[in-house]
DNA sequence: TGTACATCAGTGAACGCGCGTTCACTGATGTAC
DNA sequence: TGTACATCAGTGAACGCGCGTTCACTGATGTAC
């Protein structure tokens, strides 16, 4: 009973109990406040009330901690998208439903980016590691990407995504979404009010969706 | 004659001659190699062969130097777009010409992002300054944005951009372009070969263009 | 043409900061017998 | 139920690093007379 960690970061017992999780949570809080560069091992240890060295019993080093935070951020983003998906009832018409799903996950995505810019940036930050996974491999296991893939499949089935556009659709949609989020967080759109941002989000999703429905223009003969 | 600065960073005279430019060039080289975080005042001074203190005669501080680099990177990006625009002859048909211009500046943009990722990232990096300009104000004076605005006006005049889409078109196009560039530089698209990247670029521009031509879907009644 | 002097553009040493990481250590826990 | 002992999970001090910035300074330049 006396080794239950207190929330204030001051614990009573010598052993912490669940330092891995406590450090991760503290690091997530840092990311929330200042993005990926704010994820500092010493500061996380400080917040938990533990010496910096203690972190090395639970993480290989700073990169390892940062990566744990990154994955947590991706999960949170995925959660926001899923929540938006579940917020409205399904529509009976398959085309309308596919369209709804596409817009819903987009909305969940942008809502998260606006509400938690630090976490959003961390979810997509670069990690310098000794053991470099491929970025694609990581992405494949991440929920946000899986949700997008599913939504695109639905659009295809509903006839709202032109078959010739399917193969590169992930890249096209992800680009627009990521770019818009970055412009809102860090870029020239940051200074506008919520109404304008809402309009920019709607316009972007609408334009992409309209474009994906159209057949691709022919390649110029070479 | 003896006060001509040598390229090796070792100068013969006490006074440098044009230290402002030399430091900026050195800092640009740093950005080229490692992006905005690699722009380090001390390192730039080292490359020029001058004490760190000397930089303070020419720049208010680190942020000021970094901002000079950022502006230079924006100009280089603008130059790449202009070059792509001038690389092909104008087309007689206004619609075809508007389309060509749009694609050309896009191509120039992505070519620069792929060839000089460090400079691209620096062109859009955040600068912590005491005197915060608005990001929009900066953008308005930047060449890349002006080229985009012009291309969109041409598309509108040629009937390839639906009038209702004109107001937010900059945001839509810029989002897609910025996002795709980031995915290629830093993200999951980084590991693909040039052919796939070319295809992703073409698909993105084509989808956006097709979408911009279509009328917007009606707002859901609230 | 010469000279005194203000101004400009550098130097070199040092400061404080905070980071990630390593070292030898010690207190707490749990298991074999 | 006890006890010896291996193992686990912490501590605290220190290292080296490189940064931006400041200080008092000195060498070079140019201008007034």
GROMACS .gro file of C-alpha atoms (C1' of nucleotides) in nm:
model
  510
    1UNK     CA    1   0.000   0.000   0.000
    2UNK     CA    2   0.282   0.237   0.078
    3UNK     CA    3   0.446   0.173  -0.257
    4UNK     CA    4   0.162   0.319  -0.456
    5UNK     CA    5   0.317   0.603  -0.653
    6UNK     CA    6   0.161   0.937  -0.573
    7UNK     CA    7   0.056   1.168  -0.853
    8UNK     CA    8   0.274   1.449  -0.728
    9UNK     CA    9   0.586   1.268  -0.835
   10UNK     CA   10   0.694   1.212  -0.474
   11UNK     CA   11   0.673   0.851  -0.388
   12UNK     CA   12   0.706   0.697  -0.046
   13UNK     CA   13   0.882   0.374  -0.124
   14UNK     CA   14   1.223   0.320  -0.276
   15UNK     CA   15   1.087   0.125  -0.566
   16UNK     CA   16   0.844   0.305  -0.786
   17UNK     CA   17   0.616   0.027  -0.900
   18UNK     CA   18   0.556   0.126  -1.257
   19UNK     CA   19   0.826   0.363  -1.359
   20UNK     CA   20   0.809   0.272  -1.726
   21UNK     CA   21   0.456   0.396  -1.753
   22UNK     CA   22   0.513   0.692  -1.526
   23UNK     CA   23   0.807   0.812  -1.734
   24UNK     CA   24   0.613   0.762  -2.056
   25UNK     CA   25   0.321   0.961  -1.920
   26UNK     CA   26   0.551   1.240  -1.807
   27UNK     CA   27   0.719   1.245  -2.146
   28UNK     CA   28   0.383   1.258  -2.319
   29UNK     CA   29   0.296   1.559  -2.108
   30UNK     CA   30   0.618   1.722  -2.224
   31UNK     CA   31   0.534   1.647  -2.587
   32UNK     CA   32   0.189   1.791  -2.534
   33UNK     CA   33   0.340   2.116  -2.420
   34UNK     CA   34   0.628   2.155  -2.656
   35UNK     CA   35   0.627   1.894  -2.928
   36UNK     CA   36   0.892   1.633  -2.995
   37UNK     CA   37   1.187   1.851  -2.897
   38UNK     CA   38   1.039   1.893  -2.552
   39UNK     CA   39   1.067   1.522  -2.484
   40UNK     CA   40   1.369   1.535  -2.258
   41UNK     CA   41   1.472   1.237  -2.053
   42UNK     CA   42   1.603   1.434  -1.758
   43UNK     CA   43   1.292   1.646  -1.741
   44UNK     CA   44   1.064   1.343  -1.750
   45UNK     CA   45   1.261   1.189  -1.463
   46UNK     CA   46   1.236   1.516  -1.274
   47UNK     CA   47   0.859   1.522  -1.315
   48UNK     CA   48   0.828   1.169  -1.184
   49UNK     CA   49   1.061   1.247  -0.895
   50UNK     CA   50   1.331   1.003  -0.987
   51UNK     CA   51   1.696   1.033  -1.083
   52UNK     CA   52   1.776   1.048  -1.455
   53UNK     CA   53   1.972   0.727  -1.422
   54UNK     CA   54   1.663   0.538  -1.317
   55UNK     CA   55   1.519   0.583  -1.664
   56UNK     CA   56   1.791   0.361  -1.803
   57UNK     CA   57   1.643   0.062  -1.621
   58UNK     CA   58   1.331   0.103  -1.835
   59UNK     CA   59   1.448   0.255  -2.162
   60UNK     CA   60   1.759   0.196  -2.368
   61UNK     CA   61   1.808   0.571  -2.381
   62UNK     CA   62   1.653   0.893  -2.486
   63UNK     CA   63   1.554   0.774  -2.835
   64UNK     CA   64   1.378   0.477  -2.690
   65UNK     CA   65   1.168   0.693  -2.460
   66UNK     CA   66   1.089   0.929  -2.744
   67UNK     CA   67   0.976   0.643  -2.959
   68UNK     CA   68   0.741   0.522  -2.689
   69UNK     CA   69   0.591   0.870  -2.678
   70UNK     CA   70   0.562   0.878  -3.055
   71UNK     CA   71   0.369   0.554  -3.060
   72UNK     CA   72   0.142   0.675  -2.784
   73UNK     CA   73   0.072   0.989  -2.986
   74UNK     CA   74  -0.014   0.784  -3.293
   75UNK     CA   75  -0.256   0.584  -3.084
   76UNK     CA   76  -0.416   0.898  -2.950
   77UNK     CA   77  -0.456   1.031  -3.301
   78UNK     CA   78  -0.610   0.702  -3.408
   79UNK     CA   79  -0.846   0.726  -3.113
   80UNK     CA   80  -0.960   1.071  -3.216
   81UNK     CA   81  -1.034   0.946  -3.566
   82UNK     CA   82  -1.225   0.646  -3.434
   83UNK     CA   83  -1.422   0.867  -3.200
   84UNK     CA   84  -1.526   1.094  -3.485
   85UNK     CA   85  -1.629   0.789  -3.681
   86UNK     CA   86  -1.848   0.666  -3.399
   87UNK     CA   87  -1.997   1.007  -3.324
   88UNK     CA   88  -2.253   0.994  -3.603
   89UNK     CA   89  -2.487   0.710  -3.699
   90UNK     CA   90  -2.421   0.502  -4.006
   91UNK     CA   91  -2.608   0.600  -4.321
   92UNK     CA   92  -2.813   0.342  -4.508
   93UNK     CA   93  -2.686   0.439  -4.853
   94UNK     CA   94  -2.342   0.282  -4.909
   95UNK     CA   95  -2.208   0.576  -5.108
   96UNK     CA   96  -2.327   0.827  -4.852
   97UNK     CA   97  -2.185   0.609  -4.575
   98UNK     CA   98  -1.845   0.578  -4.745
   99UNK     CA   99  -1.839   0.952  -4.788
  100UNK     CA  100  -1.939   1.005  -4.426
  101UNK     CA  101  -1.664   0.776  -4.304
  102UNK     CA  102  -1.402   0.953  -4.514
  103UNK     CA  103  -1.506   1.292  -4.383
  104UNK     CA  104  -1.536   1.166  -4.027
  105UNK     CA  105  -1.185   1.029  -4.002
  106UNK     CA  106  -1.057   1.346  -4.162
  107UNK     CA  107  -1.242   1.551  -3.907
  108UNK     CA  108  -1.107   1.339  -3.622
  109UNK     CA  109  -0.760   1.384  -3.763
  110UNK     CA  110  -0.779   1.761  -3.786
  111UNK     CA  111  -0.956   1.794  -3.454
  112UNK     CA  112  -0.667   1.617  -3.288
  113UNK     CA  113  -0.407   1.822  -3.472
  114UNK     CA  114  -0.572   2.145  -3.361
  115UNK     CA  115  -0.643   2.041  -3.004
  116UNK     CA  116  -0.306   1.875  -2.942
  117UNK     CA  117  -0.052   2.023  -3.179
  118UNK     CA  118   0.239   1.906  -2.966
  119UNK     CA  119   0.119   1.548  -2.968
  120UNK     CA  120   0.038   1.563  -3.338
  121UNK     CA  121   0.388   1.680  -3.423
  122UNK     CA  122   0.533   1.410  -3.203
  123UNK     CA  123   0.327   1.141  -3.371
  124UNK     CA  124   0.509   1.219  -3.695
  125UNK     CA  125   0.848   1.324  -3.568
  126UNK     CA  126   1.170   1.172  -3.682
  127UNK     CA  127   1.351   0.947  -3.436
  128UNK     CA  128   1.724   0.891  -3.466
  129UNK     CA  129   1.773   0.530  -3.381
  130UNK     CA  130   2.051   0.278  -3.403
  131UNK     CA  131   1.814   0.021  -3.540
  132UNK     CA  132   1.629   0.197  -3.821
  133UNK     CA  133   1.296   0.043  -3.899
  134UNK     CA  134   1.160   0.145  -4.232
  135UNK     CA  135   0.915   0.429  -4.199
  136UNK     CA  136   0.663   0.238  -4.405
  137UNK     CA  137   0.678  -0.061  -4.176
  138UNK     CA  138   0.597   0.163  -3.881
  139UNK     CA  139   0.315   0.328  -4.066
  140UNK     CA  140   0.160  -0.001  -4.161
  141UNK     CA  141   0.116  -0.088  -3.799
  142UNK     CA  142  -0.025   0.249  -3.705
  143UNK     CA  143  -0.395   0.290  -3.663
  144UNK     CA  144  -0.445   0.620  -3.844
  145UNK     CA  145  -0.307   0.477  -4.165
  146UNK     CA  146  -0.520   0.167  -4.137
  147UNK     CA  147  -0.831   0.380  -4.094
  148UNK     CA  148  -0.745   0.575  -4.406
  149UNK     CA  149  -0.688   0.261  -4.609
  150UNK     CA  150  -1.022   0.125  -4.500
  151UNK     CA  151  -1.202   0.446  -4.585
  152UNK     CA  152  -1.047   0.448  -4.931
  153UNK     CA  153  -1.153   0.090  -4.989
  154UNK     CA  154  -1.507   0.187  -4.897
  155UNK     CA  155  -1.499   0.482  -5.135
  156UNK     CA  156  -1.376   0.256  -5.411
  157UNK     CA  157  -1.652   0.005  -5.348
  158UNK     CA  158  -1.908   0.283  -5.347
  159UNK     CA  159  -1.785   0.418  -5.681
  160UNK     CA  160  -1.666   0.746  -5.529
  161UNK     CA  161  -1.300   0.668  -5.589
  162UNK     CA  162  -1.197   0.613  -5.947
  163UNK     CA  163  -1.023   0.273  -5.970
  164UNK     CA  164  -0.723   0.418  -6.151
  165UNK     CA  165  -0.670   0.651  -5.856
  166UNK     CA  166  -0.679   0.382  -5.591
  167UNK     CA  167  -0.310   0.282  -5.588
  168UNK     CA  168  -0.173   0.623  -5.496
  169UNK     CA  169  -0.479   0.744  -5.308
  170UNK     CA  170  -0.317   0.701  -4.967
  171UNK     CA  171  -0.027   0.922  -5.068
  172UNK     CA  172  -0.254   1.189  -5.213
  173UNK     CA  173  -0.489   1.204  -4.917
  174UNK     CA  174  -0.219   1.175  -4.654
  175UNK     CA  175  -0.025   1.456  -4.817
  176UNK     CA  176  -0.317   1.693  -4.814
  177UNK     CA  177  -0.409   1.604  -4.457
  178UNK     CA  178  -0.058   1.627  -4.322
  179UNK     CA  179   0.012   1.948  -4.506
  180UNK     CA  180  -0.304   2.117  -4.389
  181UNK     CA  181  -0.241   2.013  -4.030
  182UNK     CA  182   0.111   2.152  -4.047
  183UNK     CA  183  -0.002   2.481  -4.195
  184UNK     CA  184  -0.257   2.517  -3.919
  185UNK     CA  185  -0.016   2.430  -3.641
  186UNK     CA  186   0.308   2.586  -3.752
  187UNK     CA  187   0.243   2.774  -4.069
  188UNK     CA  188   0.059   3.068  -4.214
  189UNK     CA  189  -0.285   2.934  -4.127
  190UNK     CA  190  -0.201   2.937  -3.757
  191UNK     CA  191  -0.319   3.292  -3.711
  192UNK     CA  192  -0.670   3.245  -3.846
  193UNK     CA  193  -0.975   3.185  -3.634
  194UNK     CA  194  -1.158   2.857  -3.602
  195UNK     CA  195  -1.419   2.944  -3.864
  196UNK     CA  196  -1.162   2.993  -4.135
  197UNK     CA  197  -0.979   2.678  -4.034
  198UNK     CA  198  -1.306   2.485  -4.045
  199UNK     CA  199  -1.365   2.620  -4.393
  200UNK     CA  200  -1.012   2.530  -4.506
  201UNK     CA  201  -1.055   2.177  -4.372
  202UNK     CA  202  -1.390   2.136  -4.544
  203UNK     CA  203  -1.256   2.280  -4.869
  204UNK     CA  204  -0.954   2.052  -4.866
  205UNK     CA  205  -1.150   1.735  -4.797
  206UNK     CA  206  -1.412   1.832  -5.051
  207UNK     CA  207  -1.160   1.911  -5.323
  208UNK     CA  208  -0.971   1.589  -5.267
  209UNK     CA  209  -1.286   1.385  -5.269
  210UNK     CA  210  -1.408   1.549  -5.588
  211UNK     CA  211  -1.071   1.491  -5.750
  212UNK     CA  212  -1.053   1.127  -5.647
  213UNK     CA  213  -1.390   1.064  -5.806
  214UNK     CA  214  -1.279   1.200  -6.143
  215UNK     CA  215  -1.079   0.985  -6.382
  216UNK     CA  216  -0.711   1.076  -6.403
  217UNK     CA  217  -0.604   1.288  -6.696
  218UNK     CA  218  -0.416   1.088  -6.957
  219UNK     CA  219  -0.042   1.081  -6.940
  220UNK     CA  220   0.116   1.296  -7.207
  221UNK     CA  221   0.258   1.064  -7.475
  222UNK     CA  222   0.634   1.042  -7.450
  223UNK     CA  223   4.387   4.336  -5.289
  224UNK     CA  224   4.505   4.156  -4.978
  225UNK     CA  225   4.167   4.194  -4.811
  226UNK     CA  226   3.987   3.973  -5.058
  227UNK     CA  227   3.841   3.692  -4.850
  228UNK     CA  228   3.965   3.352  -4.959
  229UNK     CA  229   3.721   3.066  -5.012
  230UNK     CA  230   3.895   2.846  -4.760
  231UNK     CA  231   3.771   3.060  -4.474
  232UNK     CA  232   4.125   3.182  -4.397
  233UNK     CA  233   4.153   3.544  -4.479
  234UNK     CA  234   4.467   3.752  -4.492
  235UNK     CA  235   4.344   4.083  -4.360
  236UNK     CA  236   4.203   4.164  -4.022
  237UNK     CA  237   3.879   4.293  -4.165
  238UNK     CA  238   3.682   4.046  -4.364
  239UNK     CA  239   3.517   4.264  -4.622
  240UNK     CA  240   3.177   4.106  -4.643
  241UNK     CA  241   3.124   3.901  -4.334
  242UNK     CA  242   2.746   3.934  -4.342
  243UNK     CA  243   2.725   3.755  -4.672
  244UNK     CA  244   2.997   3.506  -4.586
  245UNK     CA  245   2.822   3.405  -4.265
  246UNK     CA  246   2.489   3.375  -4.443
  247UNK     CA  247   2.643   3.156  -4.712
  248UNK     CA  248   2.808   2.936  -4.452
  249UNK     CA  249   2.481   2.908  -4.262
  250UNK     CA  250   2.298   2.816  -4.582
  251UNK     CA  251   2.551   2.540  -4.638
  252UNK     CA  252   2.474   2.415  -4.288
  253UNK     CA  253   2.102   2.420  -4.361
  254UNK     CA  254   2.163   2.235  -4.684
  255UNK     CA  255   2.332   1.957  -4.494
  256UNK     CA  256   2.115   1.928  -4.189
  257UNK     CA  257   1.807   2.142  -4.210
  258UNK     CA  258   1.711   2.430  -3.983
  259UNK     CA  259   1.852   2.276  -3.666
  260UNK     CA  260   2.194   2.263  -3.827
  261UNK     CA  261   2.203   2.641  -3.857
  262UNK     CA  262   2.440   2.709  -3.571
  263UNK     CA  263   2.600   3.046  -3.527
  264UNK     CA  264   2.926   2.917  -3.387
  265UNK     CA  265   2.965   2.665  -3.663
  266UNK     CA  266   2.899   2.924  -3.933
  267UNK     CA  267   3.165   3.147  -3.779
  268UNK     CA  268   3.403   2.851  -3.768
  269UNK     CA  269   3.349   2.781  -4.137
  270UNK     CA  270   3.421   3.141  -4.226
  271UNK     CA  271   3.727   3.144  -4.004
  272UNK     CA  272   3.608   3.409  -3.765
  273UNK     CA  273   3.534   3.422  -3.395
  274UNK     CA  274   3.171   3.364  -3.291
  275UNK     CA  275   3.163   3.713  -3.147
  276UNK     CA  276   3.226   3.867  -3.485
  277UNK     CA  277   2.885   3.749  -3.601
  278UNK     CA  278   2.724   3.987  -3.355
  279UNK     CA  279   2.851   4.282  -3.557
  280UNK     CA  280   2.632   4.163  -3.844
  281UNK     CA  281   2.338   3.984  -3.688
  282UNK     CA  282   2.138   4.060  -3.376
  283UNK     CA  283   2.187   3.699  -3.272
  284UNK     CA  284   2.126   3.343  -3.371
  285UNK     CA  285   1.761   3.394  -3.464
  286UNK     CA  286   1.851   3.678  -3.692
  287UNK     CA  287   2.102   3.468  -3.881
  288UNK     CA  288   1.857   3.185  -3.908
  289UNK     CA  289   1.596   3.413  -4.047
  290UNK     CA  290   1.833   3.537  -4.314
  291UNK     CA  291   1.893   3.174  -4.411
  292UNK     CA  292   1.522   3.107  -4.415
  293UNK     CA  293   1.458   3.392  -4.654
  294UNK     CA  294   1.740   3.279  -4.878
  295UNK     CA  295   1.588   2.933  -4.888
  296UNK     CA  296   1.250   3.075  -4.984
  297UNK     CA  297   1.415   3.264  -5.267
  298UNK     CA  298   1.592   2.951  -5.387
  299UNK     CA  299   1.263   2.764  -5.384
  300UNK     CA  300   1.101   3.044  -5.578
  301UNK     CA  301   1.386   3.030  -5.827
  302UNK     CA  302   1.333   2.660  -5.881
  303UNK     CA  303   0.965   2.721  -5.951
  304UNK     CA  304   1.042   3.004  -6.192
  305UNK     CA  305   1.300   2.790  -6.369
  306UNK     CA  306   1.049   2.511  -6.421
  307UNK     CA  307   0.804   2.764  -6.553
  308UNK     CA  308   1.054   2.892  -6.808
  309UNK     CA  309   1.174   2.546  -6.907
  310UNK     CA  310   0.886   2.478  -7.143
  311UNK     CA  311   0.740   2.704  -7.410
  312UNK     CA  312   0.406   2.874  -7.356
  313UNK     CA  313   0.106   2.703  -7.507
  314UNK     CA  314  -0.130   2.893  -7.737
  315UNK     CA  315  -0.449   2.769  -7.576
  316UNK     CA  316  -0.516   2.968  -7.255
  317UNK     CA  317  -0.661   2.672  -7.068
  318UNK     CA  318  -0.372   2.445  -7.162
  319UNK     CA  319  -0.130   2.722  -7.073
  320UNK     CA  320  -0.288   2.780  -6.731
  321UNK     CA  321  -0.271   2.409  -6.667
  322UNK     CA  322   0.092   2.395  -6.780
  323UNK     CA  323   0.186   2.678  -6.549
  324UNK     CA  324   0.018   2.516  -6.253
  325UNK     CA  325   0.195   2.188  -6.315
  326UNK     CA  326   0.525   2.359  -6.385
  327UNK     CA  327   0.542   2.550  -6.061
  328UNK     CA  328   0.439   2.235  -5.879
  329UNK     CA  329   0.716   2.044  -6.047
  330UNK     CA  330   0.968   2.315  -5.963
  331UNK     CA  331   0.850   2.304  -5.605
  332UNK     CA  332   0.886   1.928  -5.566
  333UNK     CA  333   1.212   1.917  -5.757
  334UNK     CA  334   1.359   2.160  -5.508
  335UNK     CA  335   1.218   1.973  -5.210
  336UNK     CA  336   1.371   1.648  -5.332
  337UNK     CA  337   1.706   1.792  -5.439
  338UNK     CA  338   1.754   2.015  -5.136
  339UNK     CA  339   1.554   1.876  -4.847
  340UNK     CA  340   1.757   2.066  -4.589
  341UNK     CA  341   1.694   2.397  -4.761
  342UNK     CA  342   1.329   2.314  -4.816
  343UNK     CA  343   1.276   2.241  -4.448
  344UNK     CA  344   1.457   2.560  -4.357
  345UNK     CA  345   1.240   2.765  -4.591
  346UNK     CA  346   0.940   2.671  -4.379
  347UNK     CA  347   1.096   2.638  -4.037
  348UNK     CA  348   0.972   2.820  -3.734
  349UNK     CA  349   1.186   3.104  -3.604
  350UNK     CA  350   1.163   3.211  -3.241
  351UNK     CA  351   1.191   3.584  -3.250
  352UNK     CA  352   1.140   3.868  -3.008
  353UNK     CA  353   0.955   4.064  -3.272
  354UNK     CA  354   0.700   3.822  -3.413
  355UNK     CA  355   0.588   3.910  -3.760
  356UNK     CA  356   0.270   3.739  -3.857
  357UNK     CA  357   0.339   3.430  -4.061
  358UNK     CA  358   0.096   3.548  -4.325
  359UNK     CA  359   0.276   3.876  -4.368
  360UNK     CA  360   0.598   3.688  -4.434
  361UNK     CA  361   0.431   3.455  -4.678
  362UNK     CA  362   0.278   3.740  -4.874
  363UNK     CA  363   0.620   3.872  -4.951
  364UNK     CA  364   0.760   3.534  -5.046
  365UNK     CA  365   0.795   3.444  -5.410
  366UNK     CA  366   0.664   3.086  -5.398
  367UNK     CA  367   0.331   3.202  -5.263
  368UNK     CA  368   0.303   3.475  -5.522
  369UNK     CA  369   0.366   3.226  -5.800
  370UNK     CA  370   0.091   3.002  -5.665
  371UNK     CA  371  -0.156   3.288  -5.643
  372UNK     CA  372  -0.082   3.384  -6.000
  373UNK     CA  373  -0.124   3.031  -6.126
  374UNK     CA  374  -0.459   3.002  -5.949
  375UNK     CA  375  -0.576   3.327  -6.104
  376UNK     CA  376  -0.485   3.190  -6.444
  377UNK     CA  377  -0.673   2.869  -6.378
  378UNK     CA  378  -0.976   3.070  -6.272
  379UNK     CA  379  -0.964   3.281  -6.586
  380UNK     CA  380  -0.930   2.968  -6.798
  381UNK     CA  381  -1.231   2.807  -6.636
  382UNK     CA  382  -1.028   2.529  -6.479
  383UNK     CA  383  -1.084   2.651  -6.125
  384UNK     CA  384  -1.442   2.669  -6.008
  385UNK     CA  385  -1.510   3.025  -5.885
  386UNK     CA  386  -1.655   2.903  -5.557
  387UNK     CA  387  -1.326   2.726  -5.488
  388UNK     CA  388  -1.106   3.027  -5.555
  389UNK     CA  389  -1.103   3.181  -5.204
  390UNK     CA  390  -0.953   2.882  -5.026
  391UNK     CA  391  -0.761   2.745  -5.321
  392UNK     CA  392  -0.425   2.863  -5.190
  393UNK     CA  393  -0.479   2.676  -4.866
  394UNK     CA  394  -0.589   2.359  -5.041
  395UNK     CA  395  -0.305   2.352  -5.291
  396UNK     CA  396  -0.040   2.461  -5.045
  397UNK     CA  397  -0.150   2.192  -4.802
  398UNK     CA  398  -0.121   1.915  -5.056
  399UNK     CA  399   0.212   2.040  -5.182
  400UNK     CA  400   0.364   2.092  -4.841
  401UNK     CA  401   0.236   1.761  -4.712
  402UNK     CA  402   0.365   1.564  -5.007
  403UNK     CA  403   0.704   1.729  -4.984
  404UNK     CA  404   0.724   1.644  -4.614
  405UNK     CA  405   0.623   1.284  -4.668
  406UNK     CA  406   0.893   1.250  -4.932
  407UNK     CA  407   1.162   1.413  -4.723
  408UNK     CA  408   1.090   1.294  -4.375
  409UNK     CA  409   0.804   1.054  -4.392
  410UNK     CA  410   0.699   0.718  -4.520
  411UNK     CA  411   0.748   0.809  -4.885
  412UNK     CA  412   1.118   0.872  -4.827
  413UNK     CA  413   1.213   0.513  -4.892
  414UNK     CA  414   1.059   0.488  -5.237
  415UNK     CA  415   1.247   0.528  -5.560
  416UNK     CA  416   1.219   0.827  -5.794
  417UNK     CA  417   0.964   0.662  -6.022
  418UNK     CA  418   0.716   0.614  -5.743
  419UNK     CA  419   0.775   0.965  -5.614
  420UNK     CA  420   0.719   1.102  -5.964
  421UNK     CA  421   0.394   0.910  -5.980
  422UNK     CA  422   0.284   1.036  -5.639
  423UNK     CA  423   0.359   1.392  -5.741
  424UNK     CA  424   0.169   1.357  -6.067
  425UNK     CA  425  -0.124   1.190  -5.894
  426UNK     CA  426  -0.143   1.458  -5.629
  427UNK     CA  427  -0.134   1.747  -5.872
  428UNK     CA  428  -0.379   1.576  -6.101
  429UNK     CA  429  -0.624   1.497  -5.823
  430UNK     CA  430  -0.610   1.849  -5.687
  431UNK     CA  431  -0.657   2.001  -6.029
  432UNK     CA  432  -0.951   1.774  -6.104
  433UNK     CA  433  -1.107   1.859  -5.769
  434UNK     CA  434  -1.060   2.232  -5.810
  435UNK     CA  435  -1.242   2.220  -6.142
  436UNK     CA  436  -1.548   2.054  -5.992
  437UNK     CA  437  -1.810   2.259  -5.810
  438UNK     CA  438  -1.803   2.225  -5.433
  439UNK     CA  439  -2.053   1.990  -5.277
  440UNK     CA  440  -2.335   2.173  -5.103
  441UNK     CA  441  -2.306   2.241  -4.736
  442UNK     CA  442  -2.521   2.009  -4.531
  443UNK     CA  443  -2.821   2.205  -4.403
  444UNK     CA  444  -2.783   2.282  -4.034
  445DT     C1'  445   5.062   6.563  -4.740
  446DG     C1'  446   5.059   6.462  -4.246
  447DT     C1'  447   4.860   6.365  -3.818
  448DA     C1'  448   4.519   6.312  -3.412
  449DC     C1'  449   4.139   6.078  -3.312
  450DA     C1'  450   3.672   5.870  -3.347
  451DT     C1'  451   3.472   5.476  -3.517
  452DC     C1'  452   3.439   5.034  -3.699
  453DA     C1'  453   3.522   4.528  -3.706
  454DG     C1'  454   3.745   4.207  -3.530
  455DT     C1'  455   3.972   3.882  -3.095
  456DG     C1'  456   3.991   3.558  -2.701
  457DA     C1'  457   3.846   3.410  -2.280
  458DA     C1'  458   3.480   3.306  -2.013
  459DC     C1'  459   2.990   3.231  -1.842
  460DG     C1'  460   2.589   2.965  -1.763
  461DC     C1'  461   2.298   2.632  -1.934
  462DG     C1'  462   2.106   2.179  -1.998
  463DC     C1'  463   2.155   1.782  -2.217
  464DG     C1'  464   2.248   1.241  -2.261
  465DT     C1'  465   2.511   0.914  -2.055
  466DT     C1'  466   2.825   0.641  -1.737
  467DC     C1'  467   3.017   0.497  -1.300
  468DA     C1'  468   3.034   0.276  -0.865
  469DC     C1'  469   2.714   0.242  -0.523
  470DT     C1'  470   2.305   0.092  -0.208
  471DG     C1'  471   1.843  -0.016  -0.065
  472DA     C1'  472   1.458  -0.341  -0.154
  473DT     C1'  473   1.276  -0.770  -0.316
  474DG     C1'  474   1.215  -1.242  -0.382
  475DT     C1'  475   1.363  -1.715  -0.402
  476DA     C1'  476   1.609  -2.175  -0.274
  477DC     C1'  477   1.682  -2.445   0.087
  478DT     C1'  478   0.899  -2.015   0.937
  479DG     C1'  479   1.370  -1.853   0.892
  480DT     C1'  480   1.777  -1.716   0.659
  481DA     C1'  481   2.158  -1.653   0.296
  482DC     C1'  482   2.209  -1.466  -0.115
  483DA     C1'  483   2.127  -1.334  -0.602
  484DT     C1'  484   1.893  -1.004  -0.842
  485DC     C1'  485   1.641  -0.606  -0.928
  486DA     C1'  486   1.559  -0.097  -0.919
  487DG     C1'  487   1.692   0.276  -0.754
  488DT     C1'  488   2.081   0.693  -0.605
  489DG     C1'  489   2.422   1.071  -0.658
  490DA     C1'  490   2.810   1.254  -0.851
  491DA     C1'  491   3.043   1.341  -1.245
  492DC     C1'  492   3.180   1.360  -1.748
  493DG     C1'  493   3.201   1.572  -2.189
  494DC     C1'  494   2.967   1.826  -2.514
  495DG     C1'  495   2.826   2.230  -2.767
  496DC     C1'  496   2.549   2.594  -2.762
  497DG     C1'  497   2.426   3.130  -2.745
  498DT     C1'  498   2.590   3.519  -2.548
  499DT     C1'  499   2.875   3.881  -2.298
  500DC     C1'  500   3.293   4.115  -2.157
  501DA     C1'  501   3.690   4.398  -2.198
  502DC     C1'  502   4.007   4.431  -2.542
  503DT     C1'  503   4.280   4.560  -2.986
  504DG     C1'  504   4.388   4.615  -3.466
  505DA     C1'  505   4.236   4.861  -3.889
  506DT     C1'  506   4.008   5.228  -4.119
  507DG     C1'  507   3.875   5.673  -4.245
  508DT     C1'  508   3.795   6.155  -4.170
  509DA     C1'  509   3.866   6.661  -4.001
  510DC     C1'  510   4.187   6.987  -3.991
   0.00000   0.00000   0.00000
